[in-house]
Amino acid sequence: MGNLKKSIFKLLLENRREAKEYQYTVPSPDSYPYQWLWDSCFHAIILTHYNTGDAKKELLSLVAKQFTNGMIPHMNYWQEPEKTNFPKIDWGKEDSSSITQPPMLAYAVWQIYQKDQDLEFLSNIYGHIKRFYDYLLKERDPRGHHLVSIINPDESGEDNSPRFDLPLNLPPKQTIEENYKKRLELISKNHKCNFDAPFCMKNFFWAKDVPFNSILVENLKILSSIADKLNFDEESEYYHHQASLIKEAMRSLMLEDGIFWSTYGKDYKKIKVKTWAIFSPLFAKVATDSEAKNLIKNYFLNPDEFYLPFILPTTSKSDPAFDPKGFWRGPIWISTNWIVFKGLKNYGFEVEAKYLLDCSIKLLEKSGFREQYNPLTGEGFGARNFTWGGLIADMLEN
Ligand code: GLC
């Protein structure tokens, strides 16, 4: 494992970029040569196993581009790379996008603090993270129903996931181009909205995604611990309470027959598409023990669903949208493996967690640091020198 840990650090160093006094890591030099929000949180989590100083710099560059309303954009364009095949989109902004991504920020901050107990860092970054979560709680839940919405599939981090076919009005079998066209149309509507979420963008796409809300619950609990550490007692209580409210709302509005489904529209229509997202509530302990057991027995360990030659596919083999080469419609991504790994650990599924880790290592050994992997063959796809395989360094320490 020593060699694997070394090659992960080498990759992160190669993908490191500097701009003015800031430092960040690009997910892949050719395909993704900018800074992304949840990627940088993953990078910081990985870097805590090597050097917390670098982990802090990764997050400080991220929050440097926070909007005045608290939103943190999902992409920051610090500088133009020499060459890239990344199709740049007009988000109506010079140096960043206008949408966000799954809120893994408090988690990354807390992991850094766990490693080096640097209270000064915690105190310096607290204002930023607080404003980010306040933004999500207010602007993305204007009716106060305690589930936050995303306004574009890309905000989920899973651009073409079949979870969003219904709200986008697309069939389960589709091309990547058809999906991309729909998402571009959405962005042009959002332009006309001036990217105002609660009053305008919600008319075009407004989905309550299970992983986004699960990640939010876990991060609000952590934000409460951070506030407590800084002696902000009332704020600590407030965030803890918000986490429980979202957990309850997930249980009452998303749960049916033991599975949490993402929903869309005003009346919470459930999107019954089986993706890895059904396991994401385990990350935030939103499911009961018996719900977790059912998910593992009937879905995780079921060869007709998710237990394929390589795991964990992002879409179940039994779903009509399943495509082992379809980006987020089947291939394995190490980030989602990491989230499920943490969830399995939360419920004591040690054997399954170890198997998921071993499988992730096997993929890396077989196909290198790729963006995604075919769950039937282990073949690597998409971006090369992609950083997320580095999350294995974190899984190995657990
Ligand atoms: C792809 C992924 C997204 C990620 C980005 C940069 O768009 O779908 O989750 O943040 O690449 O790695």
Coordinates of N, CA, C and O in Angstrom, one line a residue, residues 322-391:
F322 N -29.5 1.8 -17.3 CA -28.2 1.3 -17.0 C -27.4 1.2 -18.3 O -27.8 0.7 -19.3
D323 N -26.2 1.8 -18.3 CA -25.3 1.8 -19.4 C -23.9 1.8 -18.9 O -23.4 2.8 -18.3
P324 N -23.2 0.6 -19.0 CA -21.9 0.5 -18.3 C -20.8 1.5 -18.8 O -19.7 1.6 -18.2
K325 N -21.1 2.1 -19.9 CA -20.2 3.1 -20.5 C -20.7 4.5 -20.4 O -20.3 5.4 -21.1
G326 N -21.8 4.7 -19.7 CA -22.6 6.0 -19.8 C -22.3 7.1 -18.8 O -23.3 7.7 -18.3
F327 N -21.1 7.3 -18.4 CA -20.7 8.4 -17.6 C -21.3 8.2 -16.2 O -20.9 7.3 -15.5
W328 N -22.4 8.9 -15.8 CA -23.0 8.7 -14.5 C -24.2 7.7 -14.6 O -25.0 7.6 -13.7
R329 N -24.3 7.0 -15.7 CA -25.4 6.1 -15.9 C -25.1 4.6 -15.7 O -25.7 3.7 -16.2
G330 N -24.0 4.4 -15.0 CA -23.5 3.0 -14.8 C -22.1 2.9 -14.3 O -21.9 2.2 -13.3
P331 N -21.1 3.5 -14.9 CA -19.8 3.4 -14.5 C -19.5 3.7 -13.0 O -20.3 4.4 -12.4
I332 N -18.5 3.1 -12.5 CA -18.1 3.3 -11.1 C -17.3 4.6 -11.0 O -16.4 4.9 -11.8
W333 N -17.5 5.4 -10.0 CA -16.8 6.6 -9.7 C -16.2 6.4 -8.2 O -17.0 6.0 -7.3
I334 N -15.0 6.8 -8.0 CA -14.4 6.5 -6.6 C -15.0 7.4 -5.6 O -15.1 7.0 -4.4
S335 N -15.5 8.6 -6.0 CA -16.1 9.5 -5.0 C -17.4 8.8 -4.4 O -17.6 8.9 -3.1
T336 N -18.2 8.2 -5.2 CA -19.4 7.6 -4.7 C -19.1 6.3 -3.9 O -19.7 6.0 -2.9
N337 N -18.0 5.6 -4.3 CA -17.6 4.5 -3.5 C -17.2 5.0 -2.1 O -17.4 4.3 -1.1
W338 N -16.5 6.1 -2.1 CA -16.0 6.6 -0.8 C -17.2 7.0 0.1 O -17.3 6.6 1.3
I339 N -18.3 7.6 -0.5 CA -19.4 8.0 0.3 C -20.2 6.7 0.8 O -20.5 6.6 2.0
V340 N -20.3 5.7 0.0 CA -21.0 4.5 0.4 C -20.1 3.7 1.4 O -20.6 3.2 2.4
F341 N -18.8 3.8 1.2 CA -17.8 3.1 2.2 C -18.1 3.7 3.6 O -18.2 2.9 4.5
K342 N -18.1 5.0 3.7 CA -18.4 5.7 5.0 C -19.7 5.2 5.6 O -19.8 5.0 6.8
G343 N -20.7 5.1 4.7 CA -22.0 4.7 5.1 C -22.1 3.3 5.6 O -22.7 3.0 6.7
L344 N -21.4 2.4 4.9 CA -21.4 1.0 5.4 C -20.7 0.9 6.8 O -21.2 0.2 7.7
K345 N -19.6 1.7 7.0 CA -18.9 1.7 8.2 C -19.9 2.2 9.4 O -19.8 1.7 10.5
N346 N -20.7 3.2 9.0 CA -21.6 3.8 10.0 C -22.5 2.7 10.6 O -22.9 2.8 11.8
Y347 N -22.8 1.7 9.8 CA -23.8 0.7 10.2 C -23.2 -0.6 10.6 O -23.8 -1.6 10.7
G348 N -21.8 -0.6 10.6 CA -21.1 -1.8 11.0 C -21.0 -2.9 9.9 O -20.7 -4.1 10.2
F349 N -21.2 -2.5 8.7 CA -21.0 -3.5 7.6 C -19.6 -3.6 7.2 O -19.2 -3.1 6.1
E350 N -18.7 -4.1 8.1 CA -17.3 -4.1 7.9 C -16.8 -4.9 6.7 O -16.0 -4.5 5.9
V351 N -17.4 -6.1 6.5 CA -17.0 -7.0 5.4 C -17.3 -6.3 4.1 O -16.5 -6.3 3.2
E352 N -18.5 -5.8 4.0 CA -18.9 -5.1 2.7 C -18.0 -3.9 2.4 O -17.6 -3.7 1.3
A353 N -17.7 -3.1 3.5 CA -16.9 -1.9 3.3 C -15.5 -2.4 2.8 O -14.9 -1.7 1.9
K354 N -15.0 -3.4 3.4 CA -13.6 -3.9 3.0 C -13.6 -4.4 1.6 O -12.7 -4.1 0.8
Y355 N -14.7 -5.0 1.2 CA -14.8 -5.5 -0.2 C -14.9 -4.3 -1.2 O -14.2 -4.3 -2.3
L356 N -15.6 -3.3 -0.8 CA -15.7 -2.1 -1.6 C -14.4 -1.4 -1.8 O -14.0 -0.9 -2.9
L357 N -13.6 -1.3 -0.7 CA -12.3 -0.7 -0.7 C -11.4 -1.6 -1.6 O -10.6 -1.1 -2.5
D358 N -11.4 -2.9 -1.4 CA -10.5 -3.8 -2.2 C -10.8 -3.7 -3.7 O -9.9 -3.6 -4.5
C359 N -12.1 -3.5 -4.0 CA -12.5 -3.4 -5.4 C -12.0 -2.1 -6.0 O -11.6 -2.0 -7.1
S360 N -12.1 -1.0 -5.2 CA -11.6 0.3 -5.6 C -10.1 0.2 -5.9 O -9.6 0.8 -6.9
I361 N -9.4 -0.4 -5.0 CA -7.9 -0.6 -5.2 C -7.6 -1.4 -6.5 O -6.8 -1.0 -7.3
K362 N -8.4 -2.4 -6.7 CA -8.2 -3.3 -7.9 C -8.4 -2.5 -9.2 O -7.7 -2.6 -10.2
L363 N -9.4 -1.6 -9.2 CA -9.7 -0.8 -10.3 C -8.5 0.1 -10.7 O -8.1 0.3 -11.8
L364 N -8.0 0.7 -9.6 CA -6.8 1.6 -9.8 C -5.6 0.9 -10.3 O -4.9 1.3 -11.2
E365 N -5.4 -0.3 -9.8 CA -4.3 -1.2 -10.2 C -4.4 -1.6 -11.6 O -3.5 -1.6 -12.4
K366 N -5.6 -1.9 -12.0 CA -5.9 -2.4 -13.3 C -5.9 -1.3 -14.4 O -5.3 -1.4 -15.4
S367 N -6.5 -0.2 -14.1 CA -6.8 0.8 -15.1 C -6.2 2.2 -14.8 O -6.4 3.1 -15.6
G368 N -5.5 2.4 -13.6 CA -4.9 3.7 -13.3 C -5.9 4.7 -12.8 O -7.1 4.4 -12.5
F369 N -5.4 5.9 -12.6 CA -6.2 7.0 -12.1 C -7.2 7.6 -13.2 O -6.9 8.6 -13.8
R370 N -8.3 6.9 -13.4 CA -9.2 7.4 -14.4 C -10.4 8.0 -13.7 O -10.7 7.8 -12.6
E371 N -11.2 8.6 -14.6 CA -12.4 9.3 -14.0 C -13.5 8.3 -13.6 O -14.1 8.4 -12.6
Q372 N -13.7 7.3 -14.5 CA -14.8 6.3 -14.2 C -14.3 4.9 -14.7 O -13.4 4.9 -15.5
Y373 N -15.0 3.9 -14.2 CA -14.6 2.5 -14.6 C -15.8 1.7 -15.0 O -16.9 1.8 -14.3
N374 N -15.7 0.8 -16.0 CA -16.8 0.0 -16.4 C -17.0 -1.1 -15.3 O -16.1 -1.9 -15.0
P375 N -18.2 -1.2 -14.8 CA -18.5 -2.2 -13.7 C -18.5 -3.6 -14.1 O -18.4 -4.5 -13.3
L376 N -18.5 -3.8 -15.5 CA -18.5 -5.2 -16.0 C -17.1 -5.7 -16.3 O -16.8 -6.9 -16.1
T377 N -16.2 -4.8 -16.7 CA -14.9 -5.2 -17.1 C -13.7 -4.5 -16.3 O -12.6 -5.0 -16.4
G378 N -14.0 -3.4 -15.6 CA -13.0 -2.7 -14.9 C -12.2 -1.7 -15.8 O -11.3 -1.1 -15.3
E379 N -12.6 -1.6 -17.1 CA -11.9 -0.7 -18.0 C -12.1 0.7 -17.5 O -13.2 1.1 -17.1
G380 N -11.0 1.5 -17.7 CA -11.1 3.0 -17.3 C -11.6 3.8 -18.4 O -11.4 3.6 -19.6
F381 N -12.4 4.9 -18.0 CA -13.0 5.8 -19.0 C -12.7 7.2 -18.6 O -12.4 7.5 -17.5
G382 N -12.9 8.1 -19.6 CA -12.9 9.6 -19.3 C -11.6 10.1 -19.0 O -10.5 9.6 -19.4
A383 N -11.6 11.2 -18.1 CA -10.4 11.9 -17.8 C -9.2 11.0 -17.3 O -9.5 10.0 -16.6
R384 N -8.0 11.4 -17.7 CA -6.8 10.7 -17.2 C -6.2 11.5 -16.1 O -6.4 12.7 -15.9
N385 N -5.3 10.9 -15.3 CA -4.7 11.5 -14.2 C -5.7 12.2 -13.3 O -5.5 13.4 -12.9
F386 N -6.8 11.5 -13.1 CA -7.9 12.1 -12.3 C -7.7 11.8 -10.8 O -7.4 10.7 -10.4
T387 N -8.0 12.9 -10.0 CA -7.5 12.8 -8.6 C -8.4 12.0 -7.7 O -7.9 11.6 -6.6
W388 N -9.6 11.7 -8.1 CA -10.5 11.1 -7.0 C -10.1 9.7 -6.5 O -10.5 9.3 -5.4
G389 N -9.3 9.0 -7.3 CA -8.8 7.7 -6.9 C -8.0 7.9 -5.6 O -7.9 7.0 -4.8
G390 N -7.6 9.1 -5.3 CA -6.8 9.5 -4.1 C -7.7 9.3 -2.9 O -7.1 9.1 -1.8
L391 N -9.0 9.2 -3.0 CA -9.8 9.0 -1.8 C -9.5 7.7 -1.2 O -9.9 7.4 0.0

